[in-house]
Short mmCIF file of C-alpha atoms in Angstrom, two decimals:
data_model
loop_
_atom_site.label_atom_id
_atom_site.label_comp_id
_atom_site.label_asym_id
_atom_site.label_seq_id
_atom_site.Cartn_x
_atom_site.Cartn_y
_atom_site.Cartn_z
CA MET A 58 102.47 111.50 104.95
CA LYS A 59 105.77 110.30 107.50
CA GLN A 60 107.18 107.16 105.15
CA ILE A 61 110.37 105.07 106.09
CA ILE A 62 113.61 106.51 104.87
CA GLU A 63 115.27 104.98 101.35
CA GLY A 64 118.76 105.70 101.52
CA LEU A 65 118.87 106.48 104.82
CA ASP A 66 122.12 105.61 105.54
CA ILE A 67 123.40 109.48 103.74
CA LEU A 68 120.88 111.46 105.92
CA THR A 69 122.80 113.24 108.62
CA PRO A 70 121.76 112.99 112.56
CA GLU A 71 119.30 116.21 112.58
CA VAL A 72 118.10 115.18 109.52
CA LYS A 73 117.07 111.27 110.54
CA GLN A 74 115.60 112.64 113.57
CA LYS A 75 112.67 114.45 111.77
CA ASP A 76 112.33 111.33 109.13
CA GLN A 77 113.34 108.41 110.45
CA CYS A 78 109.64 106.13 110.95
CA ALA A 79 108.70 105.71 114.10
CA VAL A 80 107.75 101.96 115.19
CA LYS A 81 104.98 101.99 117.37
CA THR A 82 103.69 99.31 119.93
CA THR A 83 100.81 97.95 122.25
CA VAL A 84 100.76 99.08 125.90
CA GLU A 85 100.89 96.66 128.88
CA GLN A 86 97.60 95.89 129.97
CA ASP A 87 96.79 93.19 132.42
CA THR A 88 92.47 93.20 133.34
CA GLY A 89 92.80 89.11 133.53
CA LYS A 90 91.71 88.04 130.33
CA TYR A 91 93.35 84.91 129.10
CA ARG A 92 95.84 86.04 125.98
CA LYS A 93 97.92 88.55 125.32
CA LEU A 94 98.37 90.96 122.02
CA TYR A 95 101.42 92.94 121.08
CA VAL A 96 101.12 94.86 117.75
CA GLU A 97 103.79 96.69 116.40
CA SER A 98 103.05 99.38 113.69
CA TYR A 99 105.51 100.82 110.99
CA GLY A 100 105.15 103.40 108.11
CA CYS A 101 102.58 106.36 107.97
CA GLN A 102 100.31 108.30 110.87
CA MET A 103 97.08 105.87 108.97
CA ASN A 104 98.81 102.79 110.13
CA PHE A 105 99.35 103.90 114.28
CA SER A 106 95.43 104.98 113.91
CA ASP A 107 94.79 101.63 112.28
CA SER A 108 96.27 99.79 115.29
CA GLU A 109 94.32 101.68 117.61
CA ILE A 110 91.06 99.99 115.87
CA VAL A 111 92.38 96.59 116.06
CA THR A 112 93.88 97.12 119.77
CA SER A 113 89.88 97.67 119.99
CA ILE A 114 88.89 95.21 118.28
CA MET A 115 90.83 92.53 119.58
CA GLN A 116 89.96 93.77 122.91
CA GLN A 117 86.86 93.52 123.21
CA GLN A 118 86.97 89.84 122.10
CA GLY A 119 89.10 88.90 125.25
CA PHE A 120 92.65 89.95 124.81
CA ASP A 121 94.66 91.89 126.90
CA THR A 122 97.67 94.12 125.49
CA THR A 123 101.55 93.76 126.10
CA ASP A 124 104.67 96.02 125.38
CA SER A 125 106.45 92.56 125.12
CA TYR A 126 106.33 90.31 122.04
CA GLU A 127 107.64 87.93 124.45
CA LYS A 128 104.95 87.65 126.89
CA ALA A 129 102.09 87.73 124.05
CA ASP A 130 99.71 84.88 122.46
CA VAL A 131 98.95 86.59 119.13
CA ILE A 132 101.71 89.12 117.46
CA PHE A 133 100.19 91.30 114.48
CA LEU A 134 102.51 93.74 112.74
CA ASN A 135 101.22 96.51 110.96
CA THR A 136 102.88 97.07 107.71
CA CYS A 137 104.10 99.74 105.38
CA SER A 138 104.29 98.86 101.54
CA ILE A 139 105.41 102.53 100.42
CA ARG A 140 109.06 101.40 99.80
CA ASP A 141 111.01 98.25 99.43
CA LYS A 142 112.82 98.87 102.42
CA ALA A 143 109.82 99.12 104.76
CA GLU A 144 108.75 95.87 103.44
CA GLN A 145 112.18 94.35 104.20
CA THR A 146 112.44 95.59 107.58
CA VAL A 147 109.10 93.54 108.52
CA ARG A 148 110.59 90.44 106.97
CA LYS A 149 113.76 90.75 108.98
CA ARG A 150 111.59 91.48 112.12
CA LEU A 151 109.37 87.93 111.30
CA LYS A 152 112.90 86.12 111.06
CA GLN A 153 113.43 87.53 114.56
CA PHE A 154 110.41 85.88 116.08
CA ASN A 155 111.47 82.71 114.62
CA SER A 156 112.79 81.42 117.58
CA LEU A 157 109.93 82.07 119.84
CA LYS A 158 107.58 80.19 117.83
CA GLU A 159 109.79 77.02 118.52
CA GLU A 160 109.51 77.95 122.50
CA LYS A 161 105.80 78.49 121.84
CA PRO A 162 104.24 76.72 119.18
CA GLY A 163 100.67 78.42 119.62
CA LEU A 164 102.19 81.36 119.00
CA LEU A 165 100.07 83.44 116.28
CA VAL A 166 101.75 85.77 113.70
CA GLY A 167 100.22 88.08 112.07
CA VAL A 168 101.05 90.36 109.52
CA LEU A 169 98.10 93.33 108.72
CA GLY A 170 98.57 96.57 106.63
CA CYS A 171 99.40 97.49 103.40
CA MET A 172 102.00 94.85 102.98
CA ALA A 173 99.92 92.37 103.58
CA GLU A 174 97.11 93.91 101.06
CA ARG A 175 99.71 93.99 98.27
CA LEU A 176 101.22 90.60 98.57
CA LYS A 177 97.73 88.59 100.13
CA SER A 178 97.93 84.89 100.28
CA GLN A 179 102.05 84.99 98.97
CA LEU A 180 102.86 86.09 101.98
CA LEU A 181 101.71 82.60 104.03
CA GLU A 182 104.28 80.82 101.77
CA GLU A 183 107.22 83.29 101.37
CA GLU A 184 107.37 83.78 105.53
CA LYS A 185 106.47 80.33 106.54
CA ILE A 186 105.92 81.77 109.98
CA VAL A 187 102.95 83.93 109.22
CA ASP A 188 99.34 82.35 110.18
CA LEU A 189 97.32 85.17 109.75
CA VAL A 190 97.00 88.22 106.86
CA ALA A 191 94.19 90.87 107.01
CA GLY A 192 94.20 94.04 105.08
CA PRO A 193 93.52 97.50 105.78
CA ASP A 194 89.88 96.79 105.22
CA SER A 195 89.25 93.69 106.93
CA TYR A 196 90.18 94.40 110.68
CA ARG A 197 86.41 93.57 111.91
CA ASP A 198 87.29 90.26 110.92
CA LEU A 199 90.63 89.47 112.75
CA PRO A 200 88.39 87.74 115.48
CA ASN A 201 86.87 85.27 113.10
CA LEU A 202 90.31 85.13 111.64
CA VAL A 203 91.67 84.37 114.87
CA LYS A 204 89.69 81.51 115.39
CA GLN A 205 90.30 79.85 112.23
CA VAL A 206 93.98 80.07 112.99
CA ASP A 207 93.43 78.40 116.36
CA ASP A 208 91.28 75.77 115.17
CA GLY A 209 93.97 74.45 113.00
CA THR A 210 93.63 76.64 109.63
CA LYS A 211 96.03 79.55 108.13
CA SER A 212 93.60 82.82 107.29
CA VAL A 213 93.65 85.47 104.90
CA ASN A 214 91.58 88.27 104.22
CA THR A 215 92.33 91.27 101.87
CA PHE A 216 89.00 92.44 100.86
CA LEU A 217 88.87 95.84 100.12
CA SER A 218 85.66 97.96 101.22
CA ARG A 219 84.08 100.55 99.66
CA GLU A 220 82.00 101.56 102.64
CA GLU A 221 84.33 100.75 105.64
CA THR A 222 85.17 103.58 107.77
CA TYR A 223 85.25 101.66 111.33
CA ALA A 224 82.83 104.62 112.25
CA ASP A 225 81.44 102.93 115.20
CA ILE A 226 85.03 101.85 116.77
CA ASN A 227 86.26 103.34 119.72
CA PRO A 228 90.34 103.82 119.57
CA VAL A 229 92.30 102.63 122.27
CA ARG A 230 95.26 105.15 122.16
CA LEU A 231 98.43 103.93 122.31
CA ASN A 232 101.86 105.02 123.26
CA SER A 233 99.77 107.90 124.14
CA ASN A 234 101.01 111.03 126.08
CA GLY A 235 97.63 111.91 126.76
CA VAL A 236 97.75 115.35 125.12
CA THR A 237 97.78 114.39 121.14
CA ALA A 238 95.84 112.28 118.93
CA PHE A 239 95.57 110.94 115.91
CA VAL A 240 91.58 111.31 114.62
CA SER A 241 90.96 108.91 110.91
CA ILE A 242 88.51 111.02 109.06
CA MET A 243 88.76 109.21 105.59
CA ARG A 244 90.11 105.69 104.03
CA GLY A 245 91.52 105.07 100.56
CA CYS A 246 92.92 106.91 97.84
CA ASP A 247 91.16 108.01 94.65
CA ASN A 248 94.40 109.19 93.55
CA MET A 249 96.64 106.96 91.18
CA CYS A 250 99.96 108.57 91.21
CA SER A 251 102.00 106.44 88.92
CA PHE A 252 104.80 105.61 91.49
CA CYS A 253 102.50 105.06 94.63
CA VAL A 254 101.01 101.80 95.73
CA VAL A 255 98.29 102.70 97.77
CA PRO A 256 95.19 102.91 95.79
CA PHE A 257 96.13 99.10 95.42
CA THR A 258 96.79 98.34 99.44
CA ARG A 259 93.92 101.14 100.63
CA GLY A 260 90.71 101.21 98.23
CA ARG A 261 88.74 103.39 97.14
CA GLU A 262 88.11 106.74 98.69
CA ARG A 263 85.34 106.84 101.45
CA SER A 264 84.91 109.48 103.97
CA ARG A 265 83.79 109.09 107.49
CA ASP A 266 79.93 110.60 109.34
CA PRO A 267 81.33 113.69 110.27
CA HIS A 268 79.23 113.90 113.44
CA SER A 269 81.09 110.51 114.66
CA ILE A 270 84.68 112.95 113.96
CA VAL A 271 83.40 115.25 116.24
CA ARG A 272 82.27 112.91 118.99
CA GLU A 273 85.53 110.71 118.93
CA ALA A 274 87.08 115.01 118.92
CA GLN A 275 85.15 116.01 121.93
CA ASP A 276 85.42 112.56 124.22
CA LEU A 277 89.38 113.51 123.73
CA PHE A 278 88.66 116.64 124.89
CA ASP A 279 86.99 115.81 127.46
CA LYS A 280 89.80 112.66 128.42
CA GLY A 281 92.23 115.72 128.79
CA TYR A 282 93.67 115.64 125.45
CA ARG A 283 94.63 119.26 123.89
CA GLU A 284 95.34 118.28 120.37
CA VAL A 285 93.72 116.08 117.72
CA THR A 286 95.43 115.65 113.64
CA LEU A 287 92.54 114.68 111.29
CA LEU A 288 93.90 111.96 109.02
CA GLY A 289 92.92 110.91 105.70
CA GLN A 290 95.56 110.41 102.26
CA ASN A 291 93.84 112.93 100.75
CA VAL A 292 91.73 114.73 103.63
CA ASP A 293 91.04 118.02 100.87
CA SER A 294 88.92 115.43 98.95
CA TYR A 295 87.09 113.94 102.09
CA LYS A 296 83.26 114.44 101.01
CA TRP A 297 80.31 113.24 103.21
CA SER A 298 76.60 112.90 101.81
CA SER A 299 73.68 111.61 104.80
CA ASN A 300 72.79 109.67 101.54
CA ASP A 301 73.60 106.01 102.50
CA GLU A 302 73.28 104.83 98.92
CA LEU A 303 76.08 106.97 97.51
CA LYS A 304 79.56 104.54 98.32
CA GLY A 305 82.43 107.03 98.50
CA LYS A 306 83.63 110.29 97.00
CA ALA A 307 83.54 109.63 93.29
CA GLN A 308 79.60 108.50 93.41
CA ILE A 309 78.43 111.65 95.13
CA GLU A 310 80.12 113.56 93.21
CA LYS A 311 78.60 112.47 89.83
CA ALA A 312 75.30 112.38 91.51
CA GLY A 313 75.72 115.74 91.33
CA GLU A 314 74.27 115.65 95.66
CA SER A 315 74.21 119.72 97.05
CA ASP A 316 73.57 118.12 101.01
CA ILE A 317 77.76 117.20 101.44
CA VAL A 318 79.63 117.98 103.78
CA THR A 319 83.60 119.25 102.57
CA PHE A 320 86.59 119.18 104.48
CA ALA A 321 86.56 123.00 105.22
CA ASN A 322 82.96 122.15 106.65
CA LEU A 323 84.08 119.86 108.69
CA LEU A 324 87.31 121.89 110.03
CA ALA A 325 85.17 124.10 111.14
CA MET A 326 82.62 122.02 113.05
CA VAL A 327 85.70 120.11 114.73
CA ALA A 328 87.45 123.14 115.36
CA GLN A 329 83.69 123.77 117.58
CA VAL A 330 84.35 121.49 119.54
CA HIS A 331 86.21 123.74 122.14
CA PRO A 332 88.56 126.57 121.75
CA ASP A 333 91.44 124.57 123.94
CA LEU A 334 91.40 122.04 121.40
CA ARG A 335 94.08 122.58 118.78
CA ILE A 336 93.39 121.32 115.11
CA ARG A 337 95.67 120.09 112.74
CA PHE A 338 94.90 117.85 109.70
CA SER A 339 96.95 115.44 107.16
CA THR A 340 97.93 114.74 103.80
CA SER A 341 96.64 117.43 102.07
CA HIS A 342 96.69 117.40 97.92
CA PRO A 343 97.88 120.09 95.72
CA LYS A 344 94.94 119.56 93.36
CA ASP A 345 92.24 120.29 96.14
CA ILE A 346 92.98 122.05 98.98
CA THR A 347 90.74 125.41 98.12
CA ASP A 348 90.62 128.66 99.41
CA GLU A 349 87.51 127.96 101.31
CA VAL A 350 90.06 125.22 103.00
CA LEU A 351 92.64 128.20 103.69
CA HIS A 352 89.90 131.17 105.12
CA THR A 353 88.00 128.26 107.36
CA MET A 354 91.82 128.06 108.91
CA LYS A 355 92.24 131.55 109.46
CA GLN A 356 88.42 132.03 111.16
CA TYR A 357 89.56 129.53 114.21
CA ASP A 358 92.46 130.39 116.28
CA ASN A 359 92.61 126.67 116.84
CA ILE A 360 93.22 125.78 113.65
CA CYS A 361 96.76 125.12 112.99
CA LYS A 362 98.31 127.49 110.76
CA TYR A 363 100.13 124.66 108.96
CA ILE A 364 100.14 122.58 106.26
CA HIS A 365 101.87 119.38 104.95
CA LEU A 366 101.39 119.98 100.74
CA PRO A 367 104.30 117.33 99.21
CA ALA A 368 105.21 118.39 95.94
CA GLN A 369 107.10 115.50 95.00
CA SER A 370 108.73 117.34 92.36
CA GLY A 371 109.34 120.78 90.97
CA ASN A 372 109.07 120.01 87.53
CA SER A 373 105.98 119.55 85.26
CA ARG A 374 107.23 116.72 83.03
CA VAL A 375 107.96 114.84 85.73
CA LEU A 376 105.15 115.60 87.45
CA GLU A 377 103.19 114.71 84.64
CA LEU A 378 104.81 111.48 84.76
CA MET A 379 104.45 110.79 88.06
CA ASN A 380 100.60 111.47 87.76
CA ARG A 381 100.00 114.26 90.02
CA THR A 382 97.51 115.88 88.02
CA TYR A 383 99.16 119.86 89.08
CA SER A 384 101.74 121.34 87.26
CA ARG A 385 104.48 123.44 89.07
CA GLU A 386 102.72 126.82 87.78
CA TRP A 387 99.75 125.33 90.09
CA TYR A 388 101.33 124.24 92.80
CA LEU A 389 102.86 127.43 93.09
CA ASP A 390 100.00 129.22 92.65
CA ARG A 391 98.37 127.04 95.96
CA VAL A 392 101.93 128.29 98.09
CA ASP A 393 100.65 131.64 97.00
CA ALA A 394 97.17 131.41 98.27
CA ILE A 395 98.81 130.19 101.76
CA ARG A 396 100.89 133.25 101.92
CA ARG A 397 98.53 135.56 100.95
CA ILE A 398 95.79 134.42 103.39
CA LEU A 399 97.60 133.00 106.30
CA GLY A 400 100.54 134.48 106.39
CA GLU A 401 104.41 134.22 105.78
CA ASP A 402 104.63 132.48 109.47
CA CYS A 403 102.26 129.91 108.05
CA GLY A 404 103.93 126.73 108.19
CA ILE A 405 104.60 124.57 105.09
CA SER A 406 106.28 121.13 104.50
CA SER A 407 106.69 119.11 102.06
CA ASP A 408 107.29 115.57 100.09
CA MET A 409 110.42 115.24 97.60
CA ILE A 410 111.74 112.90 95.52
CA ALA A 411 115.14 112.54 93.77
CA GLY A 412 115.75 111.12 90.71
CA PHE A 413 112.62 110.05 89.16
CA CYS A 414 112.17 107.59 86.10
CA THR A 415 113.87 110.30 83.30
CA GLU A 416 114.13 112.97 85.46
CA THR A 417 117.27 114.97 83.75
CA GLU A 418 119.74 117.32 85.82
CA GLU A 419 117.64 120.55 84.85
CA GLU A 420 114.67 119.01 86.34
CA HIS A 421 116.28 118.23 89.47
CA GLN A 422 116.97 121.46 89.71
CA GLY A 423 113.39 122.32 89.98
CA SER A 424 112.96 120.92 92.97
CA LEU A 425 116.06 123.20 94.05
CA THR A 426 114.23 126.32 92.78
CA LEU A 427 110.52 125.25 94.12
CA MET A 428 112.41 124.79 97.32
CA ASP A 429 114.23 128.15 97.18
CA TYR A 430 110.88 129.65 96.26
CA VAL A 431 108.44 128.09 98.91
CA GLN A 432 110.31 127.85 101.66
CA TYR A 433 109.46 124.74 103.20
CA ASP A 434 110.01 124.75 107.06
CA PHE A 435 110.83 120.77 106.54
CA SER A 436 110.01 118.30 104.16
CA TYR A 437 110.34 114.70 104.11
CA MET A 438 112.94 113.51 101.27
CA PHE A 439 113.60 109.90 99.26
CA TYR A 440 114.97 108.58 96.23
CA TYR A 441 112.90 106.59 93.95
CA SER A 442 111.94 103.19 94.93
CA GLU A 443 110.23 101.52 92.06
CA ARG A 444 107.21 99.25 93.72
CA PRO A 445 105.80 96.19 91.76
CA GLY A 446 102.45 96.78 90.46
CA THR A 447 102.38 100.88 89.81
CA LEU A 448 101.95 102.74 86.77
CA ALA A 449 106.07 103.54 86.95
CA ALA A 450 106.75 100.31 87.38
CA ARG A 451 104.66 99.04 84.72
CA LYS A 452 105.36 101.64 81.78
CA TYR A 453 108.62 103.58 82.57
CA GLU A 454 112.13 101.93 83.52
CA ASP A 455 113.84 102.66 86.51
CA ASP A 456 116.81 104.81 84.31
CA ILE A 457 118.59 106.86 87.27
CA PRO A 458 121.54 105.34 88.74
CA LEU A 459 121.28 104.65 92.48
CA GLU A 460 124.65 107.09 92.66
CA VAL A 461 123.03 109.48 90.91
CA LYS A 462 119.71 109.27 93.16
CA LYS A 463 121.91 109.41 96.23
CA ARG A 464 123.84 112.79 95.11
CA ARG A 465 120.41 114.49 93.94
CA LEU A 466 118.79 113.70 97.26
CA ARG A 467 122.00 114.96 99.31
CA GLU A 468 121.30 117.96 97.46
CA ILE A 469 117.89 118.44 98.25
CA ILE A 470 118.45 117.43 101.89
CA GLU A 471 121.43 120.11 102.16
CA LYS A 472 118.84 122.68 100.24
CA GLN A 473 115.83 122.01 103.07
CA GLN A 474 118.73 122.53 106.18
CA THR A 475 119.91 125.52 104.67
CA ILE A 476 116.24 126.48 104.84
CA SER A 477 114.96 125.57 107.69
CA LEU A 478 118.28 126.84 109.85
CA ARG A 479 116.42 130.51 107.74
CA ARG A 480 112.72 129.95 108.46
CA ASN A 481 114.05 129.04 112.15
CA GLN A 482 116.00 131.73 112.42
CA ARG A 483 113.10 134.26 111.48
CA ASP A 484 111.41 133.27 114.80
CA ILE A 485 114.59 133.91 117.37
CA GLY A 486 113.08 137.00 119.45
CA LYS A 487 109.32 136.12 118.93
CA THR A 488 106.70 134.52 121.42
CA PHE A 489 104.82 131.06 120.90
CA THR A 490 101.60 129.50 122.19
CA VAL A 491 103.07 125.94 123.03
CA LEU A 492 101.38 122.86 123.97
CA VAL A 493 103.47 121.47 125.99
CA GLU A 494 103.61 117.36 125.16
CA GLY A 495 106.21 116.30 127.37
CA PHE A 496 109.69 116.36 128.42
CA SER A 497 112.10 116.60 125.75
CA LYS A 498 114.20 114.09 124.17
CA ARG A 499 117.89 115.00 125.72
CA SER A 500 116.63 116.25 129.30
CA ASP A 501 113.68 115.95 132.02
CA GLU A 502 114.52 119.65 133.08
CA ASP A 503 113.66 120.60 129.52
CA LEU A 504 110.20 120.51 128.27
CA GLN A 505 109.17 120.24 124.54
CA GLY A 506 105.81 121.18 122.40
CA ARG A 507 105.16 122.60 119.25
CA ASN A 508 103.47 126.20 118.19
CA SER A 509 100.72 126.20 115.68
CA ALA A 510 103.03 126.38 112.44
CA ASN A 511 104.20 123.02 114.21
CA LYS A 512 108.06 123.78 114.99
CA VAL A 513 109.22 121.96 117.73
CA ILE A 514 109.86 124.12 120.93
CA VAL A 515 111.85 123.39 123.87
CA PHE A 516 112.37 125.23 127.24
CA PRO A 517 113.40 125.02 130.58
CA LYS A 518 110.58 123.33 132.36
CA LYS A 519 109.98 125.33 135.45
CA HIS A 520 106.50 124.53 137.13
CA TYR A 521 104.77 123.95 133.73
CA GLN A 522 103.06 120.87 132.95
CA LYS A 523 102.30 118.38 130.57
CA GLY A 524 98.85 119.55 128.10
CA GLU A 525 99.40 123.11 129.50
CA TYR A 526 99.36 125.92 126.75
CA VAL A 527 102.62 128.18 127.69
CA GLN A 528 103.71 131.29 126.73
CA VAL A 529 107.87 130.82 124.76
CA ARG A 530 109.99 133.28 123.73
CA VAL A 531 112.71 132.28 121.39
CA HIS A 532 116.13 132.59 121.72
CA ASN A 533 117.65 130.38 119.62
CA CYS A 534 117.40 127.67 117.07
CA THR A 535 118.77 124.65 115.79
CA ALA A 536 117.81 123.73 111.82
CA ALA A 537 114.90 121.39 113.14
CA THR A 538 114.28 122.94 116.70
CA LEU A 539 113.44 126.49 118.23
CA LEU A 540 115.09 127.18 121.86
CA GLY A 541 113.12 129.24 124.08
CA GLU A 542 112.29 130.50 127.49
CA ALA A 543 108.47 130.43 129.25
CA ILE A 544 106.92 133.56 129.92
CA ASP A 545 105.08 133.98 133.16
#
C-alpha cells in the first residue's frame, strides 16, 4: 500500500513523485450546519478511505466540512504508524495547531487511525493539545467522543473489533476527481509480518458483505465514476460467509464453510456492474494470490491488468525473518503464473525493504536479482525502520548501519529506475485505452490518465474530457510517464 517514505532525502525527484505519500483533506462545504470539521489524512489508501467514512458519520451529526483548519471547530488527523517518520510528521503538525488553539480555546483536536491505536491514551499525555483519540474500529463512536470533550473530558476509544466493516455507511468522497474512487472490501490483517504494526493497529481480518460492495460500486458508476479500486491489507484473503455467527476469515476457514464468497468471486461480481467500470485492487499478498484470481482478471476486460505484489526482499532467509510465509522460489512461481496467464504486458509493482535485520550484502544482491527477473514497472522502496511492539523489534537487533541501509536503498532505486524506463520504452508505438482523470500536473494543455497496467499517460487535451475513455498512441516516455497522442 502507499506509505510515507523513510530516507526520502536520497530519492530523486522522479522517484519522489511516484513514492511520496500524499496528504488529503476535507473539502469546503457549507449547508448551514453549526460546526465545521477539518480532516487531514496521512498514509495509505485505507486511511484516505477511512476519512471518507469519518466525514460521513460526522456530517450526519450536524457538521459541515472545511478545507482550512483555521475555520474548523473540530480537527481530526487520521494518522499512519508504518514508520517513525510518519508519526513525527503528525507530531510536528500538532505543534502547528497550538497557536490556533490559544486563539480558539473551544477548538477540539483529535488523532485518529493507526498512530492513535498504537499509542492510545499515551497520546493525551505526550501531546497536550490532543482532546480525543480514536482507533480505526471506533469511528461510529466519534459523535459520543466529541460530546465527552464538549462536556469537559478528554476521550479515548481504541477498541479493536472482530466485526466492524462500516458496510452500511456511504462514504463522502474527499478530494475526488469524480472519476476514480476507493472501495474498502475488508479490514484488518491476520499476517504477522515481523516488521509491521498493522495487525496491532487495525486488528483481525474480516471481510465486508459483497452485496454492499457491489451496491457501492453501482452507486459510484451511476454518479459518473468510471473506476473503483477495491482496498484491503490483503485482498486475496477476502472471504465472506452469510453465516452471521462466523466472525472473520479465521472462523470461516475453521468452520469449513462451503458457501463462501472468495476474492475471485467478488472481482467477478463487481466487474459485472458495468463493462465501462474499471476495476483495480490493492494490495495482494504473494502467499494468497491464486490462479483463480488471475483467470478472473483475464476473463473480464474491465478488470485492470495490474497487480501490486510486495516482495519486501529477494532472499528466502530474510523473508523467513520477516515472517512473510513464502520463499523466493514461491514468489517467482507467482510471477511466472501472472506472466503465463495475463501476459508480459501485465503491470507488476512491489515494495522493497533495504537493510532488514542481519541482511548480508549477498542477500541484498538477491533483492536486486529478483528485480531483474520480475521487471517491475515501479516499486515502493524504503530502508528498514524499526517499529515498537513488532516481532522484529522484540526479537532482532536493528544491526545494519544507517549509511549501509541508505546505500542499499540507493542501489535498489537506481535498479528500479533502469527497469521502469526499459518497461516504458517497450510501450512506445503501442496504443492504449486511457481513462482521463484530469489535467496533467505540468500543463492545463495536456490531460493525463492511466492504462490498464496502471501507467500514467500524458497527451494533448484537444476536445477530450475528464471521465472519457480515449485511445492514445505512445510516442515517448520517461521512467515514470508515457507520452502520447490521442487517436480520433
